Amino acid sequence: QKFQGSGGGKDKAVMLSTADFKQKVINSKEDWLVQFMAPWCGHCQKLKPEWEDAASQLHGEFKLGVVDATAETALAQEYGVQGYPTIKMFVTKDGKKVPQDYNGGRTASDIVNYVNNHLETTGASKPLAEIVSNDVFKEECNEDWHGICVLAFLPHILDDQSKGRNMRLQKMGDAKKKVGRTFRFMWVQGGENFELEEKLGLGFGYPALVAISPSKKRFAVMKSSFEADNIESFLNGVLRGKEGTTEVKPWPMKLTKYPAWDGKDASLPDDDLDE
């Protein structure tokens, strides 16, 4: 059965006010794209669904904000807002947030492409989400996301060490750049969720990769080797209905909580070595 989709669901754009702008935007380690608008403005009303669509597509990777400039007049004046909508990119330079004028288009695809170019130019792309708890999974992969979640089960850090794990994450990152925003990539350490792995038919070992449609509650398992080109081919096949899919039972999927990877190599505890 074919499953596909794109960004959708609840509005992911963040409403900002004078009270939280500094904390959320200025003090953030991440760059932001912020729209200063007026509720009565026709151009703003036209932009709203495009902005929401772009925010949904970029959710988990880049934040889009909205400021009602008629209510937050001091904030609008601080950033030289004179017409509506005014869009500014807040970028980090020399440890400080600097506002830059946005000169891109006003459709969702224009906005997403602008942000993608910014991320590629600055190298500020967020790392792939590690699913260290059920809450993280629900945030990354839920029914509000009408695209496809790509969940990799990577070998235990004791088996792969940091070099091997980073190599596999790089392969996922390379595939991600090629397949577009319909897919949201994430990973979990293999062996932490034996019951789930069994239900997904992943008895062949790690690494393993599944594509999940949370809106249709179906999944497909990649059978080929864990290479960027194979991941790209598999996901394109999923979109075209060329990969067999199975219903996820039960839904929602439940994932076990475990400590996040610290980015380092691992060694057995001393007491294990003494046995």
Coordinates of C-alpha atoms in Angstrom, one line a residue:
Q1 CA 0.0 0.0 0.0
K2 CA 1.3 3.4 -0.9
F3 CA 1.7 6.1 1.7
Q4 CA 3.0 9.6 1.2
G5 CA 2.5 13.2 2.3
S6 CA 4.1 16.4 3.1
G7 CA 4.1 18.9 5.9
G8 CA 0.8 19.4 7.6
G9 CA -1.1 19.3 10.8
K10 CA -1.1 21.8 13.6
D11 CA 0.6 25.2 13.2
K12 CA 4.3 24.8 14.1
A13 CA 5.1 28.5 13.8
V14 CA 6.0 30.0 17.2
M15 CA 4.0 33.1 18.4
L16 CA 6.5 35.5 20.0
S17 CA 6.1 38.5 22.3
T18 CA 8.3 41.1 23.8
A19 CA 8.3 39.0 27.0
D20 CA 9.9 35.9 25.5
F21 CA 11.6 37.2 22.3
K22 CA 15.0 37.6 24.0
Q23 CA 14.9 34.2 25.6
K24 CA 13.6 32.3 22.6
V25 CA 15.3 34.1 19.7
I26 CA 18.1 36.3 20.8
N27 CA 19.6 33.9 23.4
S28 CA 19.0 30.8 21.3
K29 CA 21.9 28.9 19.8
E30 CA 19.7 28.4 16.7
D31 CA 18.9 30.9 13.9
W32 CA 15.3 32.0 13.5
L33 CA 13.1 33.4 10.7
V34 CA 10.6 35.8 12.1
Q35 CA 7.6 37.4 10.5
F36 CA 6.4 40.8 11.9
M37 CA 2.7 41.1 10.9
A38 CA -0.6 42.9 11.5
P39 CA -3.8 40.9 11.8
W40 CA -5.7 43.3 9.5
C41 CA -3.0 43.2 6.8
G42 CA -4.2 41.5 3.6
H43 CA -0.7 40.4 2.5
C44 CA -0.2 38.9 6.0
Q45 CA -3.4 36.9 5.7
K46 CA -2.2 35.6 2.3
L47 CA 1.1 34.7 3.8
K48 CA -0.3 32.9 6.9
P49 CA -1.0 29.5 5.4
E50 CA 2.3 29.5 3.5
W51 CA 4.1 30.4 6.7
E52 CA 2.4 27.6 8.6
D53 CA 3.1 25.1 5.9
A54 CA 6.8 26.0 5.8
A55 CA 7.0 25.9 9.6
S56 CA 5.4 22.4 9.6
Q57 CA 7.9 21.2 6.9
L58 CA 10.8 22.6 8.8
H59 CA 9.6 21.5 12.2
G60 CA 12.4 19.9 14.2
E61 CA 15.1 21.5 12.0
F62 CA 14.5 25.2 12.0
K63 CA 12.2 27.6 13.8
L64 CA 9.8 30.1 12.2
G65 CA 8.3 32.8 14.5
V66 CA 5.4 35.3 14.3
V67 CA 5.2 38.6 16.0
D68 CA 2.0 40.7 16.0
A69 CA 3.6 44.0 15.5
T70 CA 0.4 45.9 16.4
A71 CA 0.5 44.3 19.9
E72 CA 4.3 44.3 20.3
T73 CA 5.0 47.8 19.1
A74 CA 8.3 48.3 21.0
L75 CA 9.7 45.1 19.6
A76 CA 8.7 46.0 16.0
Q77 CA 10.2 49.5 16.4
E78 CA 13.4 48.0 17.8
Y79 CA 13.9 46.0 14.5
G80 CA 12.8 48.8 12.2
V81 CA 9.5 47.3 11.1
Q82 CA 7.7 49.9 8.9
G83 CA 5.4 47.7 6.8
Y84 CA 3.6 44.4 7.0
P85 CA 4.6 41.7 6.7
T86 CA 8.3 42.3 7.5
I87 CA 10.4 39.1 7.6
K88 CA 13.8 39.0 9.2
M89 CA 16.4 36.2 9.6
F90 CA 18.1 36.3 13.0
V91 CA 21.5 34.8 12.6
T92 CA 24.4 34.2 15.0
K93 CA 27.6 36.1 14.3
D94 CA 30.5 36.4 16.7
G95 CA 28.3 35.1 19.5
K96 CA 25.5 37.6 18.9
K97 CA 22.1 37.5 17.1
V98 CA 22.1 39.8 14.1
P99 CA 18.8 40.6 12.2
Q100 CA 19.0 40.4 8.4
D101 CA 16.3 41.3 5.9
Y102 CA 14.6 38.3 4.2
N103 CA 14.6 38.7 0.4
G104 CA 13.0 35.4 -0.6
G105 CA 9.6 34.6 -2.0
R106 CA 6.3 34.3 -0.1
T107 CA 5.3 30.7 -0.9
A108 CA 6.0 27.8 1.5
S109 CA 8.4 26.3 -1.0
D110 CA 10.2 29.6 -1.4
I111 CA 10.6 29.9 2.4
V112 CA 11.7 26.3 2.8
N113 CA 14.3 26.6 0.0
Y114 CA 15.6 29.9 1.5
V115 CA 16.1 28.2 4.9
N116 CA 17.7 25.1 3.3
N117 CA 20.2 27.3 1.5
H118 CA 20.9 29.1 4.7
L119 CA 21.5 25.9 6.6
E120 CA 23.8 24.5 3.8
T121 CA 25.7 27.8 3.6
T122 CA 26.2 28.1 7.4
G123 CA 26.4 24.4 8.2
A124 CA 23.9 25.1 11.0
S125 CA 21.7 22.0 10.2
K126 CA 20.5 20.3 13.3
P127 CA 21.8 16.8 14.1
L128 CA 19.4 13.9 13.5
A129 CA 17.2 13.3 16.5
E130 CA 18.1 10.4 18.7
I131 CA 14.9 8.8 20.0
V132 CA 15.9 8.4 23.7
S133 CA 12.3 8.3 25.0
N134 CA 8.7 7.9 24.0
D135 CA 8.2 11.7 24.4
V136 CA 11.0 12.4 21.9
F137 CA 9.4 10.0 19.4
K138 CA 5.9 11.6 19.9
E139 CA 7.4 15.0 19.2
E140 CA 9.2 13.9 16.1
C141 CA 6.8 11.3 14.6
N142 CA 3.1 11.8 15.4
E143 CA -0.2 11.9 13.5
D144 CA 0.1 15.6 12.9
W145 CA 3.1 14.9 10.6
H146 CA 1.7 13.9 7.2
G147 CA 5.1 13.0 5.9
I148 CA 7.2 9.9 6.5
C149 CA 9.4 9.2 9.5
V150 CA 12.7 7.4 8.8
L151 CA 13.8 5.5 11.8
A152 CA 17.2 3.8 11.9
F153 CA 18.2 1.2 14.5
L154 CA 22.0 1.6 14.7
P155 CA 24.5 -0.9 16.3
H156 CA 25.2 -0.5 20.0
I157 CA 28.0 2.0 20.7
L158 CA 30.2 -0.8 22.1
D159 CA 30.0 -2.5 18.7
D160 CA 30.4 0.6 16.5
Q161 CA 32.2 3.1 18.6
S162 CA 32.0 6.8 17.6
K163 CA 33.7 6.4 14.2
G164 CA 31.3 3.8 13.0
R165 CA 28.3 5.5 14.4
N166 CA 29.2 8.9 12.9
M167 CA 29.8 7.2 9.6
R168 CA 26.3 5.7 9.6
L169 CA 24.7 9.1 10.7
Q170 CA 26.6 10.7 7.8
K171 CA 25.1 8.2 5.4
M172 CA 21.6 9.1 6.7
G173 CA 22.4 12.8 6.4
D174 CA 23.6 12.4 2.8
A175 CA 20.3 10.5 1.9
K176 CA 18.3 13.2 3.8
K177 CA 19.7 15.9 1.5
K178 CA 18.6 14.0 -1.6
V179 CA 15.0 13.0 -0.7
G180 CA 13.6 16.3 0.6
R181 CA 11.2 17.4 3.3
T182 CA 8.6 14.6 2.9
F183 CA 10.9 12.6 5.2
R184 CA 12.0 13.2 8.8
F185 CA 15.1 11.3 9.8
M186 CA 15.8 10.0 13.3
W187 CA 17.6 7.1 15.0
V188 CA 17.7 4.9 18.0
Q189 CA 20.4 2.6 19.5
G190 CA 19.6 -1.0 18.5
G191 CA 18.7 -3.4 21.3
E192 CA 17.0 -0.8 23.4
N193 CA 13.6 -1.7 22.1
F194 CA 13.6 -5.5 21.5
E195 CA 9.8 -5.8 21.6
L196 CA 9.3 -3.1 19.0
E197 CA 12.1 -4.4 16.8
E198 CA 10.4 -7.9 16.9
K199 CA 7.1 -6.4 15.9
L200 CA 8.8 -4.5 13.0
G201 CA 10.5 -7.7 11.8
L202 CA 14.0 -6.5 12.4
G203 CA 15.5 -9.8 13.4
F204 CA 18.3 -9.5 10.8
G205 CA 20.4 -7.3 13.0
Y206 CA 21.8 -3.7 12.8
P207 CA 21.8 -1.3 11.2
A208 CA 18.2 -1.5 10.2
L209 CA 16.0 1.2 8.7
V210 CA 12.2 1.6 8.6
A211 CA 9.9 4.2 7.0
I212 CA 6.8 5.0 9.0
S213 CA 3.7 6.9 8.0
P214 CA 2.2 8.1 11.4
S215 CA -0.9 9.4 9.7
K216 CA -1.6 6.1 8.0
K217 CA 0.0 3.9 10.7
R218 CA 1.9 1.8 8.3
F219 CA 5.6 1.0 7.9
A220 CA 8.1 -0.5 5.4
V221 CA 11.5 -2.1 6.1
M222 CA 14.6 -1.5 4.0
K223 CA 16.1 -4.8 2.9
S224 CA 19.2 -3.5 1.2
S225 CA 22.6 -2.5 2.8
F226 CA 22.9 0.6 4.8
E227 CA 24.3 3.0 2.2
A228 CA 23.1 6.5 1.3
D229 CA 22.1 5.6 -2.3
N230 CA 20.2 2.6 -1.0
I231 CA 18.3 4.6 1.6
E232 CA 17.4 7.2 -1.1
S233 CA 16.3 4.5 -3.5
F234 CA 14.2 2.8 -0.8
L235 CA 12.5 6.0 0.3
N236 CA 11.7 6.9 -3.3
G237 CA 10.2 3.5 -3.7
V238 CA 8.1 4.0 -0.6
L239 CA 6.7 7.2 -2.1
R240 CA 5.9 5.5 -5.4
G241 CA 4.2 2.6 -3.7
K242 CA 6.8 0.1 -4.8
E243 CA 7.7 -1.0 -1.3
G244 CA 5.4 -3.3 0.6
T245 CA 4.0 -1.8 3.8
T246 CA 2.5 -3.3 7.0
E247 CA 0.1 -1.9 9.5
V248 CA 1.8 -0.7 12.8
K249 CA 0.2 -2.6 15.7
P250 CA -0.3 -1.3 18.2
W251 CA -0.2 2.4 17.5
P252 CA 1.2 4.6 18.8
M253 CA 4.5 2.9 18.9
K254 CA 6.2 2.7 22.3
L255 CA 9.9 3.3 22.7
T256 CA 12.1 2.8 25.7
K257 CA 13.8 5.5 27.6
Y258 CA 17.7 5.3 27.7
P259 CA 20.6 7.7 28.2
A260 CA 21.4 9.8 25.1
W261 CA 24.7 9.2 23.3
D262 CA 27.4 11.6 24.5
G263 CA 29.2 11.5 21.1
K264 CA 32.1 9.5 22.6
D265 CA 33.5 6.0 22.3
A266 CA 32.3 3.5 24.9
S267 CA 34.1 0.8 27.0
L268 CA 32.7 -2.0 29.2
P269 CA 32.4 -1.2 32.9
D270 CA 35.4 -2.5 34.9
D271 CA 33.2 -5.1 36.7
D272 CA 32.2 -6.6 33.4
L273 CA 35.9 -7.0 32.4
D274 CA 36.7 -8.7 35.7
E275 CA 34.2 -11.5 35.2

